[in-house]
mmCIF file of C-alpha atoms and ligand atoms in Angstrom:
data_model
loop_
_atom_site.group_PDB
_atom_site.id
_atom_site.type_symbol
_atom_site.label_atom_id
_atom_site.label_comp_id
_atom_site.label_asym_id
_atom_site.label_seq_id
_atom_site.Cartn_x
_atom_site.Cartn_y
_atom_site.Cartn_z
ATOM 1 C CA MET A 254 31.186 13.234 74.730
ATOM 2 C CA LYS A 255 28.534 12.725 72.087
ATOM 3 C CA LYS A 256 29.426 13.709 68.574
ATOM 4 C CA VAL A 257 27.053 15.731 66.442
ATOM 5 C CA SER A 258 27.536 15.912 62.695
ATOM 6 C CA ILE A 259 26.084 18.486 60.383
ATOM 7 C CA LEU A 260 25.683 17.264 56.833
ATOM 8 C CA ILE A 261 25.473 19.872 54.092
ATOM 9 C CA PRO A 262 25.222 19.008 50.400
ATOM 10 C CA CYS A 263 26.588 21.861 48.297
ATOM 11 C CA TYR A 264 26.138 22.568 44.647
ATOM 12 C CA ASN A 265 27.550 25.893 43.482
ATOM 13 C CA GLU A 266 27.442 27.440 46.913
ATOM 14 C CA GLU A 267 30.656 29.519 46.895
ATOM 15 C CA ASN A 268 28.676 32.588 47.945
ATOM 16 C CA SER A 269 26.610 30.859 50.617
ATOM 17 C CA LEU A 270 29.495 29.233 52.484
ATOM 18 C CA PRO A 271 31.050 32.441 53.870
ATOM 19 C CA LEU A 272 27.618 33.360 55.260
ATOM 20 C CA LEU A 273 26.779 29.904 56.554
ATOM 21 C CA TYR A 274 29.968 29.051 58.420
ATOM 22 C CA PRO A 275 29.851 31.907 60.975
ATOM 23 C CA GLU A 276 26.259 30.942 61.819
ATOM 24 C CA LEU A 277 27.283 27.351 62.392
ATOM 25 C CA GLN A 278 30.198 28.523 64.476
ATOM 26 C CA LYS A 279 27.772 30.356 66.751
ATOM 27 C CA VAL A 280 25.749 27.188 67.260
ATOM 28 C CA MET A 281 28.872 25.170 68.010
ATOM 29 C CA GLN A 282 30.080 27.843 70.440
ATOM 30 C CA GLN A 283 26.821 27.649 72.359
ATOM 31 C CA ASN A 284 26.988 23.875 72.643
ATOM 32 C CA LYS A 285 30.469 22.978 73.749
ATOM 33 C CA ASN A 286 29.210 19.850 75.486
ATOM 34 C CA TYR A 287 29.204 18.103 72.128
ATOM 35 C CA ASP A 288 31.939 17.162 69.719
ATOM 36 C CA TRP A 289 31.101 18.734 66.394
ATOM 37 C CA GLU A 290 31.712 17.741 62.831
ATOM 38 C CA ILE A 291 30.564 19.556 59.724
ATOM 39 C CA LEU A 292 30.620 17.385 56.648
ATOM 40 C CA PHE A 293 30.211 19.223 53.379
ATOM 41 C CA ILE A 294 29.467 17.226 50.258
ATOM 42 C CA ASN A 295 30.653 19.033 47.181
ATOM 43 C CA ASP A 296 28.215 17.742 44.606
ATOM 44 C CA GLY A 297 30.252 18.530 41.508
ATOM 45 C CA SER A 298 30.065 22.308 41.847
ATOM 46 C CA ARG A 299 31.222 24.337 38.879
ATOM 47 C CA ASP A 300 32.356 27.305 40.944
ATOM 48 C CA ASN A 301 34.883 27.688 43.747
ATOM 49 C CA THR A 302 32.931 25.742 46.338
ATOM 50 C CA LEU A 303 35.664 23.122 46.655
ATOM 51 C CA GLN A 304 38.403 25.724 47.155
ATOM 52 C CA ASN A 305 36.261 27.420 49.787
ATOM 53 C CA LEU A 306 35.761 24.145 51.582
ATOM 54 C CA LYS A 307 39.480 23.440 51.558
ATOM 55 C CA GLN A 308 40.141 26.849 53.065
ATOM 56 C CA LEU A 309 37.520 26.298 55.744
ATOM 57 C CA ARG A 310 39.027 22.940 56.620
ATOM 58 C CA ALA A 311 42.468 24.481 56.917
ATOM 59 C CA SER A 312 41.138 26.907 59.513
ATOM 60 C CA ASP A 313 38.848 24.518 61.403
ATOM 61 C CA SER A 314 39.612 20.828 61.819
ATOM 62 C CA ARG A 315 35.993 20.061 62.687
ATOM 63 C CA ILE A 316 35.210 20.565 59.014
ATOM 64 C CA ASN A 317 35.378 17.616 56.649
ATOM 65 C CA TYR A 318 34.508 17.581 53.022
ATOM 66 C CA LEU A 319 33.769 14.950 50.448
ATOM 67 C CA ASP A 320 34.178 15.818 46.816
ATOM 68 C CA LEU A 321 32.030 13.872 44.375
ATOM 69 C CA SER A 322 33.360 13.189 40.900
ATOM 70 C CA ARG A 323 30.477 15.069 39.261
ATOM 71 C CA ASN A 324 27.033 16.434 40.060
ATOM 72 C CA PHE A 325 24.956 13.506 41.281
ATOM 73 C CA GLY A 326 22.029 15.494 42.662
ATOM 74 C CA LYS A 327 21.122 16.270 46.236
ATOM 75 C CA GLU A 328 19.461 12.914 46.909
ATOM 76 C CA ASN A 329 22.597 10.984 46.014
ATOM 77 C CA ALA A 330 24.855 13.512 47.729
ATOM 78 C CA MET A 331 22.925 12.875 50.929
ATOM 79 C CA LEU A 332 23.627 9.143 50.735
ATOM 80 C CA ALA A 333 27.307 9.943 50.264
ATOM 81 C CA GLY A 334 27.000 12.008 53.421
ATOM 82 C CA PHE A 335 25.412 9.149 55.356
ATOM 83 C CA ASP A 336 28.345 6.947 54.373
ATOM 84 C CA TYR A 337 31.030 9.363 55.503
ATOM 85 C CA VAL A 338 29.473 11.038 58.488
ATOM 86 C CA THR A 339 30.886 10.018 61.887
ATOM 87 C CA GLY A 340 28.581 11.543 64.512
ATOM 88 C CA ASP A 341 26.175 9.893 66.946
ATOM 89 C CA CYS A 342 23.534 11.954 65.262
ATOM 90 C CA VAL A 343 23.401 13.848 61.986
ATOM 91 C CA ILE A 344 21.687 17.073 61.102
ATOM 92 C CA ILE A 345 20.982 17.491 57.412
ATOM 93 C CA MET A 346 20.643 21.048 56.202
ATOM 94 C CA ASP A 347 20.931 23.195 53.093
ATOM 95 C CA ALA A 348 23.877 25.470 52.465
ATOM 96 C CA ASP A 349 21.798 28.495 51.498
ATOM 97 C CA LEU A 350 20.709 29.486 55.031
ATOM 98 C CA GLN A 351 17.074 28.700 54.272
ATOM 99 C CA HIS A 352 17.381 26.381 57.223
ATOM 100 C CA PRO A 353 18.185 28.580 60.225
ATOM 101 C CA PRO A 354 21.122 27.012 62.110
ATOM 102 C CA MET A 355 19.666 28.008 65.483
ATOM 103 C CA THR A 356 16.915 25.399 64.971
ATOM 104 C CA ILE A 357 19.659 22.826 65.537
ATOM 105 C CA ILE A 358 19.603 23.662 69.228
ATOM 106 C CA ASP A 359 15.890 22.791 69.488
ATOM 107 C CA MET A 360 16.550 19.571 67.605
ATOM 108 C CA LEU A 361 19.338 18.557 69.973
ATOM 109 C CA LYS A 362 17.005 19.067 72.943
ATOM 110 C CA LYS A 363 14.509 16.645 71.436
ATOM 111 C CA TRP A 364 17.315 14.215 70.658
ATOM 112 C CA GLU A 365 18.367 14.246 74.295
ATOM 113 C CA GLU A 366 14.744 13.432 75.171
ATOM 114 C CA GLY A 367 15.212 10.209 73.239
ATOM 115 C CA TYR A 368 13.682 10.951 69.852
ATOM 116 C CA GLU A 369 15.518 9.435 66.901
ATOM 117 C CA ASP A 370 14.226 11.411 63.937
ATOM 118 C CA ILE A 371 13.484 15.062 64.515
ATOM 119 C CA TYR A 372 12.197 16.805 61.431
ATOM 120 C CA ALA A 373 11.808 20.521 61.013
ATOM 121 C CA ARG A 374 8.420 21.705 59.875
ATOM 122 C CA ARG A 375 8.135 24.929 57.933
ATOM 123 C CA LEU A 376 5.697 27.362 59.439
ATOM 124 C CA THR A 377 5.348 29.183 56.145
ATOM 125 C CA ARG A 378 6.539 28.073 52.770
ATOM 126 C CA GLY A 379 8.329 31.332 52.081
ATOM 127 C CA LYS A 380 7.893 33.226 48.866
ATOM 128 C CA GLU A 381 6.716 30.862 46.190
ATOM 129 C CA PRO A 382 4.605 31.090 43.057
ATOM 130 C CA ILE A 383 0.980 30.154 43.805
ATOM 131 C CA LEU A 384 0.865 27.520 41.079
ATOM 132 C CA ARG A 385 3.947 25.788 42.419
ATOM 133 C CA LYS A 386 2.525 25.802 45.924
ATOM 134 C CA TRP A 387 -0.774 24.358 44.767
ATOM 135 C CA LEU A 388 0.916 21.671 42.684
ATOM 136 C CA SER A 389 3.161 20.759 45.578
ATOM 137 C CA LEU A 390 0.252 20.354 47.972
ATOM 138 C CA THR A 391 -1.721 18.358 45.404
ATOM 139 C CA PHE A 392 1.279 16.106 44.895
ATOM 140 C CA TYR A 393 1.438 15.359 48.621
ATOM 141 C CA LYS A 394 -2.271 14.606 48.673
ATOM 142 C CA ILE A 395 -1.928 12.106 45.821
ATOM 143 C CA LEU A 396 1.160 10.548 47.354
ATOM 144 C CA GLN A 397 -0.531 10.282 50.728
ATOM 145 C CA LYS A 398 -3.641 8.660 49.288
ATOM 146 C CA SER A 399 -1.601 6.090 47.416
ATOM 147 C CA THR A 400 0.723 4.890 50.137
ATOM 148 C CA LYS A 401 0.237 3.573 53.631
ATOM 149 C CA ILE A 402 3.329 5.350 54.868
ATOM 150 C CA GLU A 403 2.734 8.820 56.127
ATOM 151 C CA ILE A 404 4.629 11.357 54.045
ATOM 152 C CA LEU A 405 4.525 14.797 55.547
ATOM 153 C CA PRO A 406 3.887 18.006 53.645
ATOM 154 C CA ASN A 407 5.812 21.150 54.588
ATOM 155 C CA VAL A 408 8.699 19.014 55.730
ATOM 156 C CA GLY A 409 11.921 19.089 53.785
ATOM 157 C CA ASP A 410 15.246 17.411 54.328
ATOM 158 C CA PHE A 411 16.120 19.612 57.300
ATOM 159 C CA ARG A 412 16.203 17.143 60.188
ATOM 160 C CA LEU A 413 18.199 15.435 62.880
ATOM 161 C CA LEU A 414 18.723 11.709 62.570
ATOM 162 C CA ASP A 415 20.086 9.379 65.177
ATOM 163 C CA ARG A 416 22.940 7.063 64.198
ATOM 164 C CA ARG A 417 20.432 4.192 64.117
ATOM 165 C CA CYS A 418 18.404 5.961 61.397
ATOM 166 C CA ILE A 419 21.564 6.635 59.410
ATOM 167 C CA GLU A 420 22.568 2.980 59.517
ATOM 168 C CA SER A 421 19.114 2.041 58.216
ATOM 169 C CA LEU A 422 19.236 4.641 55.458
ATOM 170 C CA LYS A 423 22.672 3.395 54.399
ATOM 171 C CA ARG A 424 21.107 0.046 53.654
ATOM 172 C CA MET A 425 18.729 1.617 51.148
ATOM 173 C CA ARG A 426 20.987 1.935 48.160
ATOM 174 C CA GLU A 427 18.527 2.261 45.310
ATOM 175 C CA SER A 428 19.714 4.654 42.654
ATOM 176 C CA GLU A 429 16.316 6.261 42.094
ATOM 177 C CA ARG A 430 16.153 8.013 45.409
ATOM 178 C CA TYR A 431 13.294 9.791 47.047
ATOM 179 C CA THR A 432 14.903 10.413 50.402
ATOM 180 C CA LYS A 433 11.985 12.302 51.893
ATOM 181 C CA GLY A 434 9.885 9.169 51.566
ATOM 182 C CA MET A 435 12.696 7.035 52.983
ATOM 183 C CA PHE A 436 12.822 9.057 56.189
ATOM 184 C CA CYS A 437 9.188 8.140 56.730
ATOM 185 C CA TRP A 438 9.660 4.560 55.587
ATOM 186 C CA ILE A 439 12.360 3.685 58.105
ATOM 187 C CA GLY A 440 10.110 4.560 61.027
ATOM 188 C CA TYR A 441 11.775 5.239 64.424
ATOM 189 C CA LYS A 442 10.625 7.633 67.101
ATOM 190 C CA LYS A 443 9.727 10.854 65.370
ATOM 191 C CA THR A 444 8.923 14.316 66.523
ATOM 192 C CA PHE A 445 9.222 17.766 65.042
ATOM 193 C CA VAL A 446 10.416 21.266 65.660
ATOM 194 C CA GLU A 447 9.112 24.272 63.802
ATOM 195 C CA PHE A 448 11.077 26.852 61.884
ATOM 196 C CA GLU A 449 10.532 29.846 59.706
ATOM 197 C CA GLN A 450 11.991 29.224 56.269
ATOM 198 C CA GLY A 451 14.100 32.149 55.119
ATOM 199 C CA GLU A 452 14.991 33.265 51.659
ATOM 200 C CA ARG A 453 18.032 31.856 49.903
ATOM 201 C CA GLN A 454 20.874 34.142 50.980
ATOM 202 C CA ALA A 455 23.187 33.788 48.019
ATOM 203 C CA GLY A 456 23.438 31.921 44.755
ATOM 204 C CA THR A 457 20.416 30.504 42.967
ATOM 205 C CA SER A 458 18.134 27.583 43.596
ATOM 206 C CA SER A 459 19.029 24.681 41.394
ATOM 207 C CA TRP A 460 15.447 23.511 41.183
ATOM 208 C CA ASN A 461 13.219 24.580 38.365
ATOM 209 C CA PHE A 462 9.695 23.590 37.575
ATOM 210 C CA ARG A 463 10.775 20.652 35.445
ATOM 211 C CA SER A 464 13.096 19.153 38.014
ATOM 212 C CA LEU A 465 10.467 19.540 40.715
ATOM 213 C CA LEU A 466 7.911 17.791 38.529
ATOM 214 C CA GLY A 467 10.526 15.092 37.957
ATOM 215 C CA LEU A 468 11.008 14.706 41.690
ATOM 216 C CA ALA A 469 7.258 14.505 42.209
ATOM 217 C CA ILE A 470 6.895 11.726 39.623
ATOM 218 C CA GLU A 471 9.917 10.022 41.162
ATOM 219 C CA GLY A 472 8.235 10.245 44.544
ATOM 220 C CA ILE A 473 5.094 8.540 43.368
ATOM 221 C CA ILE A 474 6.639 5.927 41.091
ATOM 222 C CA SER A 475 9.469 4.950 43.402
ATOM 223 C CA PHE A 476 7.252 4.793 46.412
ATOM 224 C CA THR A 477 4.062 3.155 45.302
ATOM 225 C CA THR A 478 2.764 0.843 42.627
ATOM 226 C CA PHE A 479 -0.571 2.604 42.880
ATOM 227 C CA PRO A 480 -0.503 3.897 39.257
ATOM 228 C CA LEU A 481 -0.268 0.304 38.029
ATOM 229 C CA ARG A 482 -3.312 -0.636 40.017
ATOM 230 C CA PHE A 483 -5.058 2.461 38.769
ATOM 231 C CA ALA A 484 -4.408 1.383 35.172
ATOM 232 C CA THR A 485 -5.800 -2.061 35.931
ATOM 233 C CA LEU A 486 -8.855 -0.538 37.545
ATOM 234 C CA ILE A 487 -9.555 1.689 34.562
ATOM 235 C CA GLY A 488 -9.135 -1.357 32.311
ATOM 236 C CA PHE A 489 -11.759 -3.254 34.278
ATOM 237 C CA ILE A 490 -14.194 -0.349 34.265
ATOM 238 C CA ILE A 491 -13.885 0.138 30.515
ATOM 239 C CA SER A 492 -14.276 -3.587 29.842
ATOM 240 C CA PHE A 493 -17.376 -3.649 32.004
ATOM 241 C CA ILE A 494 -18.924 -0.729 30.155
ATOM 242 C CA ALA A 495 -18.013 -2.330 26.843
ATOM 243 C CA LEU A 496 -19.687 -5.556 27.903
ATOM 244 C CA ILE A 497 -22.930 -3.801 28.766
ATOM 245 C CA TYR A 498 -22.798 -1.881 25.539
ATOM 246 C CA MET A 499 -22.243 -5.116 23.619
ATOM 247 C CA ALA A 500 -25.269 -6.719 25.233
ATOM 248 C CA TYR A 501 -27.275 -3.647 24.342
ATOM 249 C CA VAL A 502 -26.160 -3.785 20.702
ATOM 250 C CA ILE A 503 -26.919 -7.495 20.401
ATOM 251 C CA ILE A 504 -30.370 -7.139 21.907
ATOM 252 C CA LYS A 505 -31.078 -4.093 19.790
ATOM 253 C CA THR A 506 -30.081 -5.983 16.629
ATOM 254 C CA ILE A 507 -32.241 -9.004 17.495
ATOM 255 C CA ILE A 508 -35.322 -6.952 18.255
ATOM 256 C CA TRP A 509 -35.146 -4.098 15.750
ATOM 257 C CA GLY A 510 -32.645 -5.233 13.149
ATOM 258 C CA ASP A 511 -29.571 -3.161 12.493
ATOM 259 C CA PRO A 512 -29.359 -0.212 10.169
ATOM 260 C CA VAL A 513 -25.565 0.231 9.965
ATOM 261 C CA ALA A 514 -24.648 3.429 11.747
ATOM 262 C CA GLY A 515 -22.384 4.791 14.394
ATOM 263 C CA PHE A 516 -19.087 5.192 12.578
ATOM 264 C CA PRO A 517 -18.192 8.331 14.575
ATOM 265 C CA THR A 518 -19.072 6.510 17.787
ATOM 266 C CA LEU A 519 -16.800 3.660 16.759
ATOM 267 C CA LEU A 520 -13.947 5.985 15.940
ATOM 268 C CA SER A 521 -14.178 7.925 19.175
ATOM 269 C CA VAL A 522 -14.318 4.752 21.235
ATOM 270 C CA ILE A 523 -11.261 3.363 19.442
ATOM 271 C CA LEU A 524 -9.354 6.590 19.942
ATOM 272 C CA PHE A 525 -10.337 6.761 23.581
ATOM 273 C CA LEU A 526 -9.236 3.213 24.233
ATOM 274 C CA GLY A 527 -6.057 3.737 22.228
ATOM 275 C CA GLY A 528 -5.172 6.742 24.354
ATOM 276 C CA GLY A 529 -5.897 4.827 27.516
ATOM 277 C CA GLN A 530 -3.659 1.991 26.392
ATOM 278 C CA PHE A 531 -0.802 4.344 25.666
ATOM 279 C CA ILE A 532 -1.118 5.838 29.114
ATOM 280 C CA ALA A 533 -1.135 2.398 30.714
ATOM 281 C CA ILE A 534 1.890 1.324 28.690
ATOM 282 C CA GLY A 535 3.613 4.559 29.685
ATOM 283 C CA ILE A 536 2.994 3.863 33.351
ATOM 284 C CA ILE A 537 4.318 0.331 33.014
ATOM 285 C CA GLY A 538 7.289 1.777 31.138
ATOM 286 C CA GLU A 539 8.110 4.095 34.027
ATOM 287 C CA TYR A 540 8.397 1.113 36.327
ATOM 288 C CA ILE A 541 10.358 -0.949 33.815
ATOM 289 C CA ALA A 542 12.783 1.943 33.363
ATOM 290 C CA ARG A 543 13.387 1.924 37.098
ATOM 291 C CA ILE A 544 13.894 -1.832 37.146
ATOM 292 C CA PHE A 545 16.374 -1.350 34.312
ATOM 293 C CA HIS A 546 18.316 1.321 36.193
ATOM 294 C CA GLU A 547 18.259 -0.614 39.414
ATOM 295 C CA THR A 548 19.442 -3.912 37.868
ATOM 296 C CA LYS A 549 22.550 -2.193 36.526
ATOM 297 C CA ASN A 550 23.464 -1.919 40.168
ATOM 298 C CA ARG A 551 25.739 1.034 39.736
ATOM 299 C CA PRO A 552 27.049 2.915 42.725
ATOM 300 C CA VAL A 553 24.777 5.778 43.715
ATOM 301 C CA TYR A 554 27.671 8.243 43.694
ATOM 302 C CA ILE A 555 31.406 8.287 43.094
ATOM 303 C CA ALA A 556 33.595 10.095 45.559
ATOM 304 C CA ARG A 557 36.803 11.648 44.347
ATOM 305 C CA GLU A 558 38.375 13.100 47.419
ATOM 306 C CA TYR A 559 37.864 13.100 51.178
ATOM 307 C CA ASN A 560 39.803 15.742 53.065
ATOM 308 C CA ASP A 561 42.753 15.916 50.653
ATOM 309 C CA MET A 562 42.860 12.151 50.324
ATOM 310 C CA LEU A 563 42.097 10.972 46.818
ATOM 311 C CA ILE A 564 39.793 7.993 46.785
HETATM 312 N N1 LIG B 214 22.198 20.647 46.064
HETATM 313 C C1 LIG B 214 23.073 19.598 45.814
HETATM 314 N N2 LIG B 214 23.089 19.047 44.551
HETATM 315 C C2 LIG B 214 22.266 19.458 43.560
HETATM 316 C C3 LIG B 214 21.356 20.499 43.844
HETATM 317 C C4 LIG B 214 21.342 21.054 45.108
HETATM 318 O O1 LIG B 214 23.833 19.194 46.671
HETATM 319 O O2 LIG B 214 22.338 18.925 42.465
HETATM 320 C C5 LIG B 214 22.182 21.274 47.410
HETATM 321 C C6 LIG B 214 22.296 22.771 47.411
HETATM 322 O O3 LIG B 214 23.641 23.180 47.393
HETATM 323 C C7 LIG B 214 21.619 23.162 48.695
HETATM 324 C C8 LIG B 214 20.527 22.097 48.833
HETATM 325 O O4 LIG B 214 20.935 21.020 47.999
HETATM 326 O O5 LIG B 214 22.481 23.080 49.806
HETATM 327 C C9 LIG B 214 19.162 22.627 48.428
HETATM 328 O O6 LIG B 214 19.226 23.154 47.134
HETATM 329 P P1 LIG B 214 18.415 24.431 46.695
HETATM 330 O O7 LIG B 214 18.573 25.521 47.713
HETATM 331 O O8 LIG B 214 18.860 24.721 45.302
HETATM 332 O O9 LIG B 214 16.943 23.879 46.709
HETATM 333 P P2 LIG B 214 15.619 24.638 47.244
HETATM 334 O O10 LIG B 214 15.955 25.262 48.569
HETATM 335 O O11 LIG B 214 15.282 25.641 46.209
HETATM 336 O O12 LIG B 214 14.625 23.517 47.369
HETATM 337 MG MG1 LIG B 215 17.376 26.480 49.012
#
């Protein structure tokens, strides 16, 4: 019998779990031709998530949990999940019921057809501030323009991955993780199912504007070196303009002589170039910071406990 794992990263989800589990149970009931595993990753929750998970495991042996030593963030928690998951395929989903569990059944159908990476595409983005929506779409446009790999908008982490995909993802152990890009990067036979994103059922979203902006910058910097090229390009353009201007000044001086003038022009040009240089240095700095983090070669997460066993 094929084994299907459901991977759910949880951060402060004590109120979502009692709602989520019965829904998952329904799905498992309807599909008894599979072995099921639900792997919860407790990503350093500050509430009773861990106690809840322990209780769930006591009542249902298909439930496993991994407790991380602190909050490492969803991206890292997902890698922890890839390491510990045992199924022939894995479905990644959120704990807050924004990802309707019934979609899993559609995904499994596609998996049986031979697809290896089945992502769920949101039909609507749910309730969301207009500015955030616009920024998000703009971000995808920029990211798409700057990389050859197709990165899909309106697609989150809700997806089914074949064991082969998981093994590939496990080999990508960088600490600055942009998993959504990695799913695209690894390739494999992809298809999609559609779903209607619900509202968060309990608890609060742990993303705020700042962390989303952070993730967006992470996405671009960790996935492309396009900003570096952009800085170079701007440098060339400015140098070219400066060269023409220089020629103009020289010729002007030779023909008409030079009444000293143009101090404001000089100042504004210097300031403009100075600003540009700071931006370029900043961009380079972003990459150097990542090299710095990556060379430390620290583990991406630290696990404390797996099903009552201390690690
Ligand atoms: N999550 C996590 N670690 C974190 C933040 C979030 O494991 O540091 C989990 C969270 O418990 C949920 C999923 O990631 O299952 C998505 O989080 P959330 O619902 O807050 O994000 P949103 O739906 O607003 O994008
Ligand atoms: Mg959510």
